[in-house]
């Protein structure tokens, strides 16, 4: 058996809250049986057997920004570029472009790269003489 624990980690050089992936742990196991004549071998294994969420890397924080060709008058702080309105969703976006789940007050969201869920397997080996 082995146990892995990883502390919080950041997806970029900057230690901002929206670039931080939480700490996680993982338990792996492996059982091996060999016949008396050593011609047969059976291995049963499991990775992440507790099925915890694990993160390959730190989070990548971003803001959901966009551009629409809506009139910019009364746009609540959106900037205009040749008649187009640039906005950050959930902060100053037009109607219908409200906050998304997990967004902070500045409009940042986290994107995680997660590791695979629990994995189980069996190996059979036979030695040819």
PDB file of C-alpha atoms in Angstrom, residues 1-126:
ATOM      1  CA  UNK A   1       0.000   0.000   0.000  1.00  0.00           C
ATOM      2  CA  UNK A   2       1.031   3.569  -0.404  1.00  0.00           C
ATOM      3  CA  UNK A   3      -0.398   6.869   0.731  1.00  0.00           C
ATOM      4  CA  UNK A   4       0.016  10.176  -1.102  1.00  0.00           C
ATOM      5  CA  UNK A   5      -0.751  13.575   0.410  1.00  0.00           C
ATOM      6  CA  UNK A   6      -0.283  16.827  -1.468  1.00  0.00           C
ATOM      7  CA  UNK A   7      -0.684  20.238   0.112  1.00  0.00           C
ATOM      8  CA  UNK A   8      -2.515  23.061  -1.631  1.00  0.00           C
ATOM      9  CA  UNK A   9      -0.812  24.103  -4.837  1.00  0.00           C
ATOM     10  CA  UNK A  10      -1.017  26.991  -7.255  1.00  0.00           C
ATOM     11  CA  UNK A  11      -1.446  26.753 -11.018  1.00  0.00           C
ATOM     12  CA  UNK A  12       0.723  29.807 -11.680  1.00  0.00           C
ATOM     13  CA  UNK A  13       3.624  31.657 -10.134  1.00  0.00           C
ATOM     14  CA  UNK A  14       1.177  33.967  -8.357  1.00  0.00           C
ATOM     15  CA  UNK A  15      -0.316  32.786  -5.052  1.00  0.00           C
ATOM     16  CA  UNK A  16      -3.792  34.206  -5.567  1.00  0.00           C
ATOM     17  CA  UNK A  17      -6.814  32.439  -4.064  1.00  0.00           C
ATOM     18  CA  UNK A  18      -8.307  31.790  -7.499  1.00  0.00           C
ATOM     19  CA  UNK A  19      -5.127  29.926  -8.609  1.00  0.00           C
ATOM     20  CA  UNK A  20      -5.131  27.598  -5.589  1.00  0.00           C
ATOM     21  CA  UNK A  21      -6.179  23.945  -5.694  1.00  0.00           C
ATOM     22  CA  UNK A  22      -6.944  22.444  -2.264  1.00  0.00           C
ATOM     23  CA  UNK A  23      -4.886  19.781  -0.490  1.00  0.00           C
ATOM     24  CA  UNK A  24      -5.774  16.153  -1.217  1.00  0.00           C
ATOM     25  CA  UNK A  25      -4.770  12.598  -0.422  1.00  0.00           C
ATOM     26  CA  UNK A  26      -4.866   9.248  -2.193  1.00  0.00           C
ATOM     27  CA  UNK A  27      -4.514   5.599  -1.148  1.00  0.00           C
ATOM     28  CA  UNK A  28      -3.251   2.922  -3.564  1.00  0.00           C
ATOM     29  CA  UNK A  29      -2.984  -0.836  -2.919  1.00  0.00           C
ATOM     30  CA  UNK A  30      -1.466  -3.852  -4.657  1.00  0.00           C
ATOM     31  CA  UNK A  31      -1.673  -7.558  -3.747  1.00  0.00           C
ATOM     32  CA  UNK A  32       0.476 -10.199  -5.472  1.00  0.00           C
ATOM     33  CA  UNK A  33       0.178 -13.994  -5.397  1.00  0.00           C
ATOM     34  CA  UNK A  34       2.709 -16.383  -6.963  1.00  0.00           C
ATOM     35  CA  UNK A  35       2.155 -20.151  -7.372  1.00  0.00           C
ATOM     36  CA  UNK A  36       4.557 -22.613  -5.726  1.00  0.00           C
ATOM     37  CA  UNK A  37       6.157 -23.522  -9.070  1.00  0.00           C
ATOM     38  CA  UNK A  38       6.404 -19.787  -9.910  1.00  0.00           C
ATOM     39  CA  UNK A  39       4.708 -20.273 -13.295  1.00  0.00           C
ATOM     40  CA  UNK A  40       1.548 -18.332 -12.362  1.00  0.00           C
ATOM     41  CA  UNK A  41       1.241 -14.900 -10.874  1.00  0.00           C
ATOM     42  CA  UNK A  42      -1.887 -12.881 -10.075  1.00  0.00           C
ATOM     43  CA  UNK A  43      -1.852  -9.211  -9.122  1.00  0.00           C
ATOM     44  CA  UNK A  44      -4.897  -7.279  -7.909  1.00  0.00           C
ATOM     45  CA  UNK A  45      -4.465  -3.522  -7.646  1.00  0.00           C
ATOM     46  CA  UNK A  46      -6.370  -0.342  -6.933  1.00  0.00           C
ATOM     47  CA  UNK A  47      -5.471   3.306  -7.401  1.00  0.00           C
ATOM     48  CA  UNK A  48      -7.269   6.032  -5.460  1.00  0.00           C
ATOM     49  CA  UNK A  49      -9.267   3.317  -3.708  1.00  0.00           C
ATOM     50  CA  UNK A  50     -11.039   5.842  -1.463  1.00  0.00           C
ATOM     51  CA  UNK A  51     -12.195   7.675  -4.621  1.00  0.00           C
ATOM     52  CA  UNK A  52     -11.072  11.097  -3.341  1.00  0.00           C
ATOM     53  CA  UNK A  53     -10.910  14.046  -5.691  1.00  0.00           C
ATOM     54  CA  UNK A  54      -7.256  14.630  -6.580  1.00  0.00           C
ATOM     55  CA  UNK A  55      -5.817  17.487  -8.608  1.00  0.00           C
ATOM     56  CA  UNK A  56      -3.084  17.064 -11.248  1.00  0.00           C
ATOM     57  CA  UNK A  57      -2.058  20.709 -10.969  1.00  0.00           C
ATOM     58  CA  UNK A  58      -3.082  23.873  -9.198  1.00  0.00           C
ATOM     59  CA  UNK A  59      -6.158  25.779 -10.258  1.00  0.00           C
ATOM     60  CA  UNK A  60      -6.148  28.284 -13.075  1.00  0.00           C
ATOM     61  CA  UNK A  61      -8.172  31.370 -12.224  1.00  0.00           C
ATOM     62  CA  UNK A  62      -9.781  33.359 -14.984  1.00  0.00           C
ATOM     63  CA  UNK A  63     -12.515  35.908 -15.547  1.00  0.00           C
ATOM     64  CA  UNK A  64     -15.348  35.167 -17.933  1.00  0.00           C
ATOM     65  CA  UNK A  65     -15.040  38.139 -20.257  1.00  0.00           C
ATOM     66  CA  UNK A  66     -16.875  38.708 -23.492  1.00  0.00           C
ATOM     67  CA  UNK A  67     -17.918  41.141 -26.163  1.00  0.00           C
ATOM     68  CA  UNK A  68     -21.407  41.763 -27.511  1.00  0.00           C
ATOM     69  CA  UNK A  69     -22.724  44.146 -30.100  1.00  0.00           C
ATOM     70  CA  UNK A  70     -25.264  45.622 -27.665  1.00  0.00           C
ATOM     71  CA  UNK A  71     -25.572  49.415 -27.357  1.00  0.00           C
ATOM     72  CA  UNK A  72     -23.299  50.490 -24.521  1.00  0.00           C
ATOM     73  CA  UNK A  73     -25.465  53.253 -23.079  1.00  0.00           C
ATOM     74  CA  UNK A  74     -26.361  52.516 -19.461  1.00  0.00           C
ATOM     75  CA  UNK A  75     -24.171  49.438 -19.555  1.00  0.00           C
ATOM     76  CA  UNK A  76     -23.087  49.563 -15.919  1.00  0.00           C
ATOM     77  CA  UNK A  77     -19.375  50.176 -16.481  1.00  0.00           C
ATOM     78  CA  UNK A  78     -18.824  48.271 -19.720  1.00  0.00           C
ATOM     79  CA  UNK A  79     -16.363  49.838 -22.119  1.00  0.00           C
ATOM     80  CA  UNK A  80     -17.130  50.567 -25.735  1.00  0.00           C
ATOM     81  CA  UNK A  81     -14.990  49.681 -28.754  1.00  0.00           C
ATOM     82  CA  UNK A  82     -16.554  50.699 -32.067  1.00  0.00           C
ATOM     83  CA  UNK A  83     -20.089  50.119 -30.780  1.00  0.00           C
ATOM     84  CA  UNK A  84     -19.330  46.804 -29.046  1.00  0.00           C
ATOM     85  CA  UNK A  85     -19.628  46.290 -25.298  1.00  0.00           C
ATOM     86  CA  UNK A  86     -16.795  44.496 -23.462  1.00  0.00           C
ATOM     87  CA  UNK A  87     -17.758  43.059 -20.103  1.00  0.00           C
ATOM     88  CA  UNK A  88     -16.786  40.652 -17.329  1.00  0.00           C
ATOM     89  CA  UNK A  89     -19.569  38.190 -16.562  1.00  0.00           C
ATOM     90  CA  UNK A  90     -21.056  38.640 -13.117  1.00  0.00           C
ATOM     91  CA  UNK A  91     -19.337  41.987 -12.542  1.00  0.00           C
ATOM     92  CA  UNK A  92     -20.572  44.420 -15.195  1.00  0.00           C
ATOM     93  CA  UNK A  93     -22.229  42.230 -17.822  1.00  0.00           C
ATOM     94  CA  UNK A  94     -25.513  42.954 -19.570  1.00  0.00           C
ATOM     95  CA  UNK A  95     -28.790  41.266 -18.601  1.00  0.00           C
ATOM     96  CA  UNK A  96     -28.577  37.493 -18.950  1.00  0.00           C
ATOM     97  CA  UNK A  97     -24.831  37.398 -18.225  1.00  0.00           C
ATOM     98  CA  UNK A  98     -24.934  37.155 -14.437  1.00  0.00           C
ATOM     99  CA  UNK A  99     -22.531  35.453 -12.054  1.00  0.00           C
ATOM    100  CA  UNK A 100     -21.706  31.774 -12.470  1.00  0.00           C
ATOM    101  CA  UNK A 101     -21.423  29.180  -9.705  1.00  0.00           C
ATOM    102  CA  UNK A 102     -18.132  29.421  -7.828  1.00  0.00           C
ATOM    103  CA  UNK A 103     -17.336  32.948  -8.981  1.00  0.00           C
ATOM    104  CA  UNK A 104     -15.835  35.358  -6.443  1.00  0.00           C
ATOM    105  CA  UNK A 105     -16.763  39.043  -6.047  1.00  0.00           C
ATOM    106  CA  UNK A 106     -14.206  40.096  -8.680  1.00  0.00           C
ATOM    107  CA  UNK A 107     -15.575  37.735 -11.321  1.00  0.00           C
ATOM    108  CA  UNK A 108     -12.809  35.104 -10.995  1.00  0.00           C
ATOM    109  CA  UNK A 109     -13.566  31.406 -11.377  1.00  0.00           C
ATOM    110  CA  UNK A 110     -11.309  28.381 -10.841  1.00  0.00           C
ATOM    111  CA  UNK A 111     -10.618  25.697 -13.416  1.00  0.00           C
ATOM    112  CA  UNK A 112      -9.211  22.435 -12.029  1.00  0.00           C
ATOM    113  CA  UNK A 113      -7.489  19.551 -13.759  1.00  0.00           C
ATOM    114  CA  UNK A 114      -8.551  16.542 -11.741  1.00  0.00           C
ATOM    115  CA  UNK A 115      -6.912  13.130 -11.580  1.00  0.00           C
ATOM    116  CA  UNK A 116      -8.831   9.953 -12.524  1.00  0.00           C
ATOM    117  CA  UNK A 117     -11.340   8.439 -10.070  1.00  0.00           C
ATOM    118  CA  UNK A 118     -10.876   5.049  -8.384  1.00  0.00           C
ATOM    119  CA  UNK A 119      -9.313   2.446 -10.665  1.00  0.00           C
ATOM    120  CA  UNK A 120      -9.281  -1.317 -10.039  1.00  0.00           C
ATOM    121  CA  UNK A 121      -7.565  -4.022 -12.040  1.00  0.00           C
ATOM    122  CA  UNK A 122      -6.325  -7.605 -12.190  1.00  0.00           C
ATOM    123  CA  UNK A 123      -3.209  -8.902 -13.926  1.00  0.00           C
ATOM    124  CA  UNK A 124      -2.565 -12.561 -14.808  1.00  0.00           C
ATOM    125  CA  UNK A 125       0.959 -13.693 -15.659  1.00  0.00           C
ATOM    126  CA  UNK A 126       2.118 -17.065 -16.929  1.00  0.00           C
TER     127      UNK A 126
END
